[in-house]
CSV table of C-alpha atoms in Angstrom, one decimal:
chain,number,residue,atom,x,y,z
A,1,MET,CA,-73.0,61.8,-16.7
A,2,LYS,CA,-71.4,58.9,-14.7
A,3,SER,CA,-67.7,58.6,-14.1
A,4,PHE,CA,-67.4,55.8,-16.6
A,5,ASP,CA,-69.1,57.9,-19.2
A,6,VAL,CA,-66.8,60.8,-18.4
A,7,ALA,CA,-63.8,58.6,-18.9
A,8,ARG,CA,-65.1,57.1,-22.1
A,9,THR,CA,-66.1,60.5,-23.5
A,10,ALA,CA,-62.7,62.0,-22.5
A,11,PHE,CA,-60.8,59.2,-24.3
A,12,GLY,CA,-63.0,59.8,-27.5
A,13,ASN,CA,-62.4,63.5,-27.3
A,14,THR,CA,-58.6,63.1,-27.2
A,15,MET,CA,-58.8,61.1,-30.4
A,16,ARG,CA,-60.6,64.0,-32.3
A,17,SER,CA,-57.3,65.6,-33.2
A,18,LYS,CA,-55.0,62.6,-33.5
A,19,MET,CA,-51.9,64.5,-34.7
A,20,ARG,CA,-52.0,67.1,-32.0
A,21,THR,CA,-52.7,64.4,-29.3
A,22,ALA,CA,-49.9,62.2,-30.7
A,23,LEU,CA,-47.3,64.9,-30.6
A,24,THR,CA,-48.2,65.7,-27.0
A,25,VAL,CA,-48.1,62.0,-26.0
A,26,ILE,CA,-44.7,61.6,-27.7
A,27,ALA,CA,-43.3,64.3,-25.4
A,28,ILE,CA,-44.6,62.4,-22.4
A,29,VAL,CA,-43.3,59.1,-23.8
A,30,ILE,CA,-39.8,60.6,-23.9
A,31,GLY,CA,-39.9,61.7,-20.3
A,32,ALA,CA,-41.4,58.4,-19.1
A,33,PHE,CA,-38.9,56.4,-21.2
A,34,THR,CA,-35.9,58.3,-19.6
A,35,LEU,CA,-37.3,57.9,-16.1
A,36,THR,CA,-37.9,54.2,-16.6
A,37,VAL,CA,-34.4,53.5,-18.0
A,38,THR,CA,-32.8,55.6,-15.3
A,39,SER,CA,-34.6,53.9,-12.5
A,40,GLY,CA,-33.8,50.5,-14.0
A,41,LEU,CA,-30.1,51.3,-14.4
A,42,ALA,CA,-29.8,52.5,-10.8
A,43,ALA,CA,-31.7,49.4,-9.6
A,44,GLY,CA,-29.6,47.1,-11.6
A,45,VAL,CA,-26.2,48.4,-10.5
A,46,ASN,CA,-27.4,48.6,-6.8
A,47,GLN,CA,-28.6,45.0,-7.1
A,48,THR,CA,-25.2,44.0,-8.4
A,49,VAL,CA,-23.5,45.7,-5.4
A,50,ASP,CA,-25.9,44.1,-3.0
A,51,ASP,CA,-25.2,40.7,-4.5
A,52,MET,CA,-21.5,41.2,-4.1
A,53,VAL,CA,-21.9,42.3,-0.5
A,54,ALA,CA,-24.0,39.2,0.1
A,55,GLY,CA,-21.2,37.1,-1.4
A,56,TYR,CA,-19.1,37.8,1.7
A,57,GLY,CA,-21.4,35.8,3.9
A,58,ASP,CA,-22.9,36.7,7.3
A,59,GLU,CA,-19.5,37.4,9.0
A,60,ASP,CA,-19.0,41.0,10.1
A,61,GLN,CA,-15.7,42.0,8.6
A,62,LEU,CA,-13.7,45.2,8.4
A,63,PHE,CA,-10.9,45.6,5.8
A,64,ILE,CA,-8.0,47.6,7.3
A,65,MET,CA,-5.2,49.4,5.5
A,66,PRO,CA,-2.7,52.1,6.3
A,67,ALA,CA,-4.1,55.6,5.9
A,68,ALA,CA,-1.1,56.5,3.8
A,69,ALA,CA,-1.8,53.7,1.3
A,70,MET,CA,-5.3,55.1,0.8
A,71,GLY,CA,-4.1,58.7,0.3
A,72,MET,CA,-5.6,59.6,3.7
A,73,GLY,CA,-2.5,60.3,5.7
A,74,GLU,CA,-1.8,63.4,7.6
A,75,ASP,CA,-1.6,66.5,5.4
A,76,THR,CA,1.8,67.9,6.1
A,77,GLY,CA,1.8,70.5,3.3
A,78,PRO,CA,4.1,71.0,0.4
A,79,GLY,CA,7.9,70.6,0.4
A,80,PRO,CA,10.2,68.0,1.9
A,81,GLN,CA,9.3,66.7,5.3
A,82,GLU,CA,11.7,65.9,8.2
A,83,TYR,CA,12.2,62.2,8.6
A,84,ASP,CA,10.7,60.8,11.8
A,85,PRO,CA,12.1,57.3,12.7
A,86,ASP,CA,9.3,56.8,15.1
A,87,ALA,CA,6.5,57.5,12.7
A,88,ALA,CA,3.9,54.8,12.2
A,89,HIS,CA,3.9,52.7,9.0
A,90,GLN,CA,7.5,53.1,8.0
A,91,GLU,CA,7.4,49.5,6.8
A,92,SER,CA,6.8,49.5,3.0
A,93,GLU,CA,7.0,47.1,0.2
A,94,PHE,CA,7.6,48.3,-3.4
A,95,GLY,CA,7.0,51.8,-2.3
A,96,GLN,CA,3.6,51.1,-0.8
A,97,ALA,CA,2.8,51.7,2.9
A,98,MET,CA,2.2,48.6,4.8
A,99,LEU,CA,0.9,47.4,8.2
A,100,SER,CA,3.4,46.2,10.7
A,101,ASP,CA,3.2,43.5,13.4
A,102,GLU,CA,2.6,46.4,15.9
A,103,ASP,CA,-0.4,47.5,13.9
A,104,ILE,CA,-1.8,44.0,13.9
A,105,GLU,CA,-1.5,43.9,17.7
A,106,THR,CA,-3.2,47.3,17.9
A,107,ILE,CA,-6.1,46.1,15.9
A,108,GLU,CA,-6.4,42.9,18.0
A,109,GLY,CA,-6.6,45.1,21.1
A,110,ILE,CA,-9.6,47.1,19.9
A,111,GLU,CA,-12.8,46.2,21.8
A,112,GLY,CA,-15.1,44.1,19.6
A,113,VAL,CA,-12.4,42.7,17.3
A,114,THR,CA,-12.4,38.9,17.7
A,115,ASN,CA,-9.9,37.9,15.0
A,116,VAL,CA,-7.4,39.6,12.7
A,117,ASP,CA,-6.2,38.0,9.5
A,118,PRO,CA,-3.2,39.9,8.1
A,119,ILE,CA,-2.5,39.6,4.3
A,120,PHE,CA,1.0,39.6,2.8
A,121,PHE,CA,1.7,41.5,-0.4
A,122,VAL,CA,3.2,39.1,-3.0
A,123,SER,CA,4.6,40.1,-6.3
A,124,PRO,CA,5.5,36.9,-8.2
A,125,ASP,CA,7.4,36.7,-11.5
A,126,TYR,CA,5.5,34.2,-13.6
A,127,LEU,CA,2.9,31.4,-13.7
A,128,GLU,CA,3.9,28.3,-15.7
A,129,ALA,CA,1.3,26.0,-17.2
A,130,GLU,CA,1.9,23.2,-19.6
A,131,GLY,CA,5.6,24.2,-20.1
A,132,THR,CA,4.8,27.9,-20.9
A,133,GLN,CA,5.6,30.8,-18.6
A,134,TYR,CA,3.2,33.7,-18.3
A,135,THR,CA,3.9,37.1,-16.7
A,136,LEU,CA,2.3,37.3,-13.3
A,137,SER,CA,3.0,40.8,-11.7
A,138,SER,CA,0.5,40.4,-8.9
A,139,LEU,CA,-2.1,38.1,-7.3
A,140,GLY,CA,-5.5,38.8,-5.8
A,141,PHE,CA,-5.9,39.1,-2.1
A,142,PRO,CA,-7.0,35.8,-0.4
A,143,ALA,CA,-9.5,37.6,1.8
A,144,ASP,CA,-11.4,38.6,-1.4
A,145,SER,CA,-12.0,35.1,-2.5
A,146,MET,CA,-15.5,34.9,-1.0
A,147,ALA,CA,-16.6,37.7,-3.3
A,148,MET,CA,-15.4,36.2,-6.5
A,149,GLU,CA,-17.8,35.4,-9.3
A,150,LEU,CA,-16.9,31.8,-10.3
A,151,VAL,CA,-17.8,30.3,-13.6
A,152,ALA,CA,-16.4,26.9,-12.6
A,153,GLY,CA,-15.0,25.2,-9.5
A,154,ASP,CA,-14.7,26.6,-6.0
A,155,ALA,CA,-12.7,29.2,-4.1
A,156,PRO,CA,-9.3,28.1,-2.8
A,157,SER,CA,-9.3,26.3,0.6
A,158,ARG,CA,-7.5,28.3,3.2
A,159,ASP,CA,-4.8,25.7,4.2
A,160,ALA,CA,-4.2,24.1,0.8
A,161,MET,CA,-1.8,25.0,-2.0
A,162,GLU,CA,-4.6,26.1,-4.4
A,163,ILE,CA,-5.3,28.9,-6.8
A,164,THR,CA,-8.0,30.2,-9.1
A,165,ILE,CA,-7.4,31.8,-12.5
A,166,PRO,CA,-9.6,34.3,-14.4
A,167,ASP,CA,-11.5,33.1,-17.3
A,168,THR,CA,-9.4,35.3,-19.6
A,169,TRP,CA,-6.4,33.0,-18.8
A,170,LEU,CA,-8.2,29.8,-20.2
A,171,THR,CA,-6.2,30.1,-23.4
A,172,MET,CA,-3.3,28.7,-21.5
A,173,PHE,CA,-4.9,25.3,-21.9
A,174,ASP,CA,-6.3,25.7,-25.4
A,175,GLU,CA,-4.1,28.0,-27.5
A,176,ASP,CA,-6.0,27.0,-30.7
A,177,ALA,CA,-9.3,28.6,-29.4
A,178,ALA,CA,-10.2,31.9,-31.1
A,179,ASP,CA,-11.4,33.4,-27.8
A,180,TYR,CA,-11.4,32.4,-24.2
A,181,GLU,CA,-15.2,32.5,-24.2
A,182,ASP,CA,-15.1,29.5,-26.5
A,183,ILE,CA,-13.3,27.4,-24.0
A,184,ASP,CA,-15.0,25.2,-21.4
A,185,PRO,CA,-13.7,26.5,-18.0
A,186,GLU,CA,-13.9,23.0,-16.6
A,187,ILE,CA,-10.7,22.3,-18.7
A,188,ALA,CA,-8.6,24.1,-16.1
A,189,LEU,CA,-9.8,22.4,-13.0
A,190,GLY,CA,-7.3,20.0,-11.4
A,191,GLU,CA,-4.4,21.3,-13.5
A,192,THR,CA,-1.1,22.0,-11.6
A,193,VAL,CA,0.8,25.2,-12.2
A,194,GLU,CA,4.1,26.6,-11.0
A,195,ILE,CA,4.5,30.1,-9.7
A,196,GLY,CA,7.9,31.6,-9.8
A,197,VAL,CA,8.9,34.3,-7.3
A,198,SER,CA,12.3,36.0,-6.7
A,199,ASN,CA,13.8,36.5,-3.2
A,200,MET,CA,15.6,39.5,-1.9
A,201,VAL,CA,18.8,38.7,-3.8
A,202,LEU,CA,16.8,38.0,-7.0
A,203,GLU,CA,17.1,34.2,-6.8
A,204,GLN,CA,14.0,32.5,-8.2
A,205,ASP,CA,12.1,29.7,-6.7
A,206,THR,CA,8.9,28.0,-7.6
A,207,VAL,CA,5.8,26.8,-5.8
A,208,GLU,CA,3.3,24.3,-7.2
A,209,ALA,CA,-0.5,24.9,-6.9
A,210,GLU,CA,-3.6,23.3,-8.1
A,211,ILE,CA,-6.2,25.2,-10.0
A,212,VAL,CA,-9.6,24.7,-8.2
A,213,GLY,CA,-11.7,27.4,-9.8
A,214,VAL,CA,-12.1,29.8,-12.7
A,215,SER,CA,-13.4,33.3,-12.0
A,216,THR,CA,-14.7,36.2,-14.0
A,217,GLN,CA,-14.0,39.8,-13.0
A,218,ASN,CA,-16.8,41.5,-11.2
A,219,LEU,CA,-17.8,45.1,-10.8
A,220,ALA,CA,-15.3,45.7,-8.0
A,221,GLY,CA,-12.4,44.2,-10.1
A,222,ILE,CA,-12.3,41.0,-7.9
A,223,GLY,CA,-11.6,37.9,-9.9
A,224,GLY,CA,-9.6,39.6,-12.7
A,225,ALA,CA,-6.3,38.1,-11.4
A,226,PRO,CA,-5.2,34.7,-10.1
A,227,MET,CA,-6.4,34.3,-6.5
A,228,PRO,CA,-4.2,32.2,-4.2
A,229,SER,CA,-5.2,30.5,-1.0
A,230,HIS,CA,-3.9,31.9,2.3
A,231,ALA,CA,-1.4,29.1,2.5
A,232,LEU,CA,-0.1,29.7,-1.0
A,233,ASN,CA,0.1,33.4,-0.5
A,234,ASP,CA,2.1,32.9,2.7
A,235,GLU,CA,4.5,30.5,1.1
A,236,LEU,CA,5.2,32.9,-1.7
A,237,TYR,CA,5.8,35.7,0.7
A,238,GLU,CA,8.3,33.6,2.7
A,239,ILE,CA,10.3,33.0,-0.5
A,240,GLN,CA,10.0,36.7,-1.5
A,241,ASN,CA,11.2,37.9,1.9
A,242,SER,CA,14.2,35.4,2.1
A,243,GLY,CA,17.7,35.5,0.8
A,244,LEU,CA,19.4,37.9,3.3
A,245,ASP,CA,21.2,37.1,6.5
A,246,ILE,CA,19.2,39.7,8.3
A,247,GLU,CA,15.6,39.2,9.4
A,248,ARG,CA,13.2,41.7,8.0
A,249,PRO,CA,10.0,42.5,9.9
A,250,ASP,CA,6.8,41.3,8.4
A,251,ALA,CA,4.7,43.8,6.4
A,252,TYR,CA,1.1,43.4,5.4
A,253,VAL,CA,-0.9,45.1,2.6
A,254,GLN,CA,-4.1,44.8,4.6
A,255,ALA,CA,-5.8,43.0,7.5
A,256,VAL,CA,-9.3,41.6,7.7
A,257,ALA,CA,-10.8,42.0,11.2
A,258,ASP,CA,-13.8,40.0,12.4
A,259,VAL,CA,-16.0,42.2,14.6
A,260,ASP,CA,-18.9,41.3,16.9
A,261,GLY,CA,-21.8,43.5,16.0
A,262,LEU,CA,-20.1,45.5,13.3
A,263,ALA,CA,-23.2,47.5,12.4
A,264,ASP,CA,-23.5,48.8,16.0
A,265,ASN,CA,-19.8,49.5,16.5
A,266,GLU,CA,-18.7,50.5,13.0
A,267,GLN,CA,-18.2,54.2,13.7
A,268,ARG,CA,-16.3,53.6,16.9
A,269,LEU,CA,-14.0,51.1,15.3
A,270,LYS,CA,-13.2,53.4,12.4
A,271,GLU,CA,-12.4,56.3,14.7
A,272,ALA,CA,-10.2,54.1,16.8
A,273,LEU,CA,-8.3,52.9,13.7
A,274,GLN,CA,-8.0,56.5,12.4
A,275,ASP,CA,-6.3,57.5,15.6
A,276,GLU,CA,-3.7,54.9,15.0
A,277,GLY,CA,-3.1,56.0,11.4
A,278,MET,CA,-5.2,53.2,9.7
A,279,VAL,CA,-8.4,53.1,7.7
A,280,GLY,CA,-11.2,50.6,8.3
A,281,MET,CA,-13.6,50.0,5.5
A,282,THR,CA,-16.5,47.6,5.0
A,283,LEU,CA,-17.3,46.1,1.7
A,284,GLU,CA,-20.2,48.6,1.4
A,285,ASP,CA,-17.7,51.4,1.8
A,286,MET,CA,-15.4,50.0,-0.9
A,287,LEU,CA,-18.3,49.6,-3.3
A,288,GLY,CA,-20.0,52.8,-2.2
A,289,ILE,CA,-18.1,54.9,-4.8
A,290,ILE,CA,-19.7,52.8,-7.6
A,291,GLN,CA,-23.2,53.4,-6.1
A,292,SER,CA,-22.4,57.2,-5.7
A,293,VAL,CA,-21.4,57.6,-9.3
A,294,ILE,CA,-24.4,55.7,-10.6
A,295,ASP,CA,-26.7,57.7,-8.3
A,296,ALA,CA,-25.2,60.9,-9.5
A,297,ILE,CA,-25.7,59.9,-13.1
A,298,ALA,CA,-29.2,58.8,-12.3
A,299,TRP,CA,-30.1,62.2,-10.8
A,300,VAL,CA,-28.8,64.0,-13.9
A,301,LEU,CA,-31.0,61.8,-16.1
A,302,TYR,CA,-34.0,62.3,-13.8
A,303,GLY,CA,-33.5,66.0,-14.3
A,304,PHE,CA,-33.5,65.7,-18.1
A,305,ALA,CA,-36.6,63.5,-17.9
A,306,LEU,CA,-38.4,66.0,-15.7
A,307,ILE,CA,-37.5,68.8,-18.2
A,308,ALA,CA,-39.1,66.7,-20.9
A,309,LEU,CA,-42.2,66.2,-18.8
A,310,LEU,CA,-42.3,70.0,-18.1
A,311,ALA,CA,-42.3,70.6,-21.8
A,312,ALA,CA,-45.0,68.0,-22.3
A,313,SER,CA,-47.1,69.7,-19.7
A,314,PHE,CA,-47.1,72.8,-21.8
A,315,GLY,CA,-48.1,70.7,-24.7
A,316,ILE,CA,-51.1,69.4,-22.7
A,317,VAL,CA,-52.1,72.9,-21.8
A,318,ASN,CA,-51.9,74.0,-25.5
A,319,THR,CA,-53.7,71.0,-26.7
A,320,LEU,CA,-56.6,71.4,-24.3
A,321,LEU,CA,-56.9,75.2,-24.7
A,322,MET,CA,-57.2,74.7,-28.4
A,323,SER,CA,-59.8,71.9,-27.7
A,324,VAL,CA,-61.8,74.2,-25.5
A,325,GLN,CA,-61.7,77.0,-28.1
A,326,GLU,CA,-62.8,74.6,-30.8
A,327,ARG,CA,-65.6,73.1,-28.7
A,328,THR,CA,-67.0,76.3,-27.2
A,329,ARG,CA,-70.5,75.7,-28.6
A,330,GLU,CA,-70.4,72.1,-27.5
A,331,ILE,CA,-69.6,73.2,-24.0
A,332,GLY,CA,-72.5,75.6,-24.1
A,333,LEU,CA,-74.8,72.9,-25.3
A,334,MET,CA,-73.7,70.5,-22.5
A,335,LYS,CA,-74.3,73.2,-19.9
A,336,ALA,CA,-77.6,74.1,-21.4
A,337,LEU,CA,-78.7,70.5,-21.1
A,338,GLY,CA,-77.9,70.5,-17.4
A,339,MET,CA,-74.2,69.5,-17.2
A,340,SER,CA,-72.7,71.2,-14.2
A,341,SER,CA,-69.5,73.3,-14.2
A,342,GLY,CA,-67.9,70.6,-12.1
A,343,LYS,CA,-68.7,67.9,-14.6
A,344,VAL,CA,-67.3,70.0,-17.4
A,345,PHE,CA,-64.1,70.6,-15.4
A,346,GLY,CA,-63.9,66.9,-14.7
A,347,LEU,CA,-64.4,66.0,-18.4
A,348,PHE,CA,-61.5,68.2,-19.6
A,349,SER,CA,-59.3,67.2,-16.6
A,350,MET,CA,-59.9,63.6,-17.5
A,351,GLU,CA,-58.8,64.3,-21.1
A,352,ALA,CA,-55.5,65.6,-19.7
A,353,VAL,CA,-55.2,62.5,-17.5
A,354,VAL,CA,-55.9,60.2,-20.5
A,355,ILE,CA,-53.1,61.9,-22.4
A,356,GLY,CA,-50.8,61.4,-19.4
A,357,ILE,CA,-51.8,57.7,-19.0
A,358,LEU,CA,-51.2,57.0,-22.7
A,359,GLY,CA,-47.8,58.6,-22.7
A,360,SER,CA,-46.6,57.1,-19.4
A,361,VAL,CA,-47.8,53.6,-20.2
A,362,ILE,CA,-46.1,53.6,-23.7
A,363,GLY,CA,-42.9,55.3,-22.3
A,364,VAL,CA,-42.6,52.8,-19.4
A,365,ALA,CA,-43.2,49.8,-21.7
A,366,LEU,CA,-40.6,51.1,-24.2
A,367,GLY,CA,-38.2,51.8,-21.3
A,368,LEU,CA,-38.6,48.3,-19.8
A,369,GLY,CA,-38.3,46.6,-23.2
A,370,GLY,CA,-35.2,48.6,-24.2
A,371,GLY,CA,-33.7,48.2,-20.8
A,372,PHE,CA,-34.0,44.4,-20.7
A,373,LEU,CA,-32.9,44.1,-24.3
A,374,ALA,CA,-29.8,46.3,-23.7
A,375,ASN,CA,-29.0,44.4,-20.5
A,376,GLY,CA,-29.1,41.1,-22.3
A,377,TRP,CA,-27.0,42.4,-25.2
A,378,LEU,CA,-24.4,44.2,-23.1
A,379,THR,CA,-23.9,41.7,-20.3
A,380,GLY,CA,-24.7,38.5,-22.3
A,381,SER,CA,-22.3,36.2,-24.0
A,382,GLY,CA,-20.1,38.2,-26.3
A,383,GLY,CA,-21.4,41.5,-25.1
A,384,PRO,CA,-19.2,44.5,-24.3
A,385,LEU,CA,-19.7,44.0,-20.6
A,386,SER,CA,-19.8,40.2,-20.6
A,387,THR,CA,-16.4,40.1,-18.9
A,388,VAL,CA,-17.8,41.8,-15.8
A,389,GLY,CA,-19.0,38.9,-13.7
A,390,GLY,CA,-22.4,39.1,-11.9
A,391,LEU,CA,-23.2,42.5,-13.5
A,392,THR,CA,-26.9,43.4,-13.7
A,393,LEU,CA,-27.2,46.5,-15.7
A,394,PHE,CA,-30.9,46.9,-15.7
A,395,ALA,CA,-33.4,45.6,-13.1
A,396,LEU,CA,-37.2,45.9,-12.5
A,397,ASN,CA,-38.0,48.4,-9.8
A,398,VAL,CA,-41.8,48.1,-9.3
A,399,PRO,CA,-42.2,50.9,-6.7
A,400,ALA,CA,-40.2,53.3,-8.9
A,401,LEU,CA,-42.3,52.4,-11.9
A,402,LEU,CA,-45.5,53.1,-9.9
A,403,ALA,CA,-44.1,56.4,-8.8
A,404,ILE,CA,-43.2,57.3,-12.4
A,405,LEU,CA,-46.8,56.6,-13.5
A,406,GLY,CA,-48.2,58.5,-10.6
A,407,VAL,CA,-46.0,61.6,-11.1
A,408,ILE,CA,-46.8,61.8,-14.8
A,409,ILE,CA,-50.5,61.5,-14.2
A,410,VAL,CA,-50.4,64.2,-11.5
A,411,ILE,CA,-48.4,66.5,-13.9
A,412,ALA,CA,-50.9,65.8,-16.7
A,413,PHE,CA,-53.8,66.6,-14.3
A,414,LEU,CA,-52.2,69.8,-13.1
A,415,ALA,CA,-51.5,70.8,-16.7
A,416,GLY,CA,-55.1,70.2,-17.6
A,417,THR,CA,-56.6,72.3,-14.8
A,418,LEU,CA,-56.2,75.7,-16.6
A,419,PRO,CA,-58.0,74.6,-19.8
A,420,ALA,CA,-60.6,72.7,-17.7
A,421,ALA,CA,-61.3,75.7,-15.5
A,422,ARG,CA,-61.7,77.9,-18.5
A,423,ALA,CA,-64.2,75.5,-20.0
A,424,ALA,CA,-66.1,75.2,-16.7
A,425,LYS,CA,-66.5,79.0,-16.4
A,426,LYS,CA,-68.0,79.5,-19.9
A,427,ASP,CA,-71.5,81.0,-19.9
A,428,PRO,CA,-73.8,78.6,-21.8
A,429,ILE,CA,-75.7,81.5,-23.6
A,430,GLU,CA,-72.5,83.1,-24.7
A,431,ALA,CA,-71.0,79.7,-25.6
A,432,LEU,CA,-74.0,78.8,-27.8
A,433,ARG,CA,-73.7,82.2,-29.7
A,434,TYR,CA,-69.9,81.5,-30.4
A,435,GLU,CA,-69.0,81.0,-34.0
């Protein structure tokens, strides 16, 4: 019997008991479906993160903040601590630890750092558009503008008095619209707004800015608040820090350092900053927690899928053992006609593989179809996750799919070896006498 004949016969034999085979295949389908959806989910979110990282361009940048602001300051234990006037990062704004001018000089002095761009923390009072004032408790950081997901316009120019607004704020320009998604984002471009900010003695002043872009919030939260240009942010800070006769030292919420060969010097730079009480993070570091959570969820789902496949493997064993029992005389006849034990083993092993192929192909197809449909519904217009800009919830991962098919076929083959070996060992004379 040729290999093609073995495969054809194996397929026909699996269809003898359709109900029993179908139940076994369904168990494999569940496992294959779960594996496919899980791999697609992990691939989709990781693709989103990669796209966001790519949005920052080719420049090697390190985002630097005080260790205390990141909850990574020195662990001094419980109870009140003695005040140290010489301690680093005593400068603070609204109770938040800040970088000082000395810190910026320290960063500039680290080998490999070519430029440092300090960012002021600004807390304006309101944004006024078309005669109406809207609460504006905070602004985005100008350094994050390159990673914004824009639905219209461009990111603010560094030296111009420009700003972007999130798409959820479009109702400022069309209050009659039922939802901001019904408003053309182009309506806001070129509009002038006023931003009100209070100084140290609570006197308000305003700064005009032109809207040059409309953003949508991405997975990292960037784009969910108005994003000022560097020039606008600095102007607002000057007003916020004025009003007193004394001169207050500048304080920065973060600094963005350009580094030559960041990939080769990343660990050294981070250690140097840590020694100075600061934390340096790449964008991959900041988004890494998202990937870690998704990867953890994926491994849990992989575990459930493998449990389903383990249960399915017992189903294959049971199905083929019953098949061997029912076809004892047929096995005896095949061997009496000259079919070798190896061919008998191959025939029953192939039946197990056929069951594995059927279940894996159906499960993968259902997983891909369900994944892409869910991705379109959840992230598409009007979907629950449509407000997360640039989000890809499910993506095609060809190597993972091939691995899933391979693993399932191997599991099916291994599950079929016991029944196949039992069939191959049967004595043809005894098998022919079996009733």
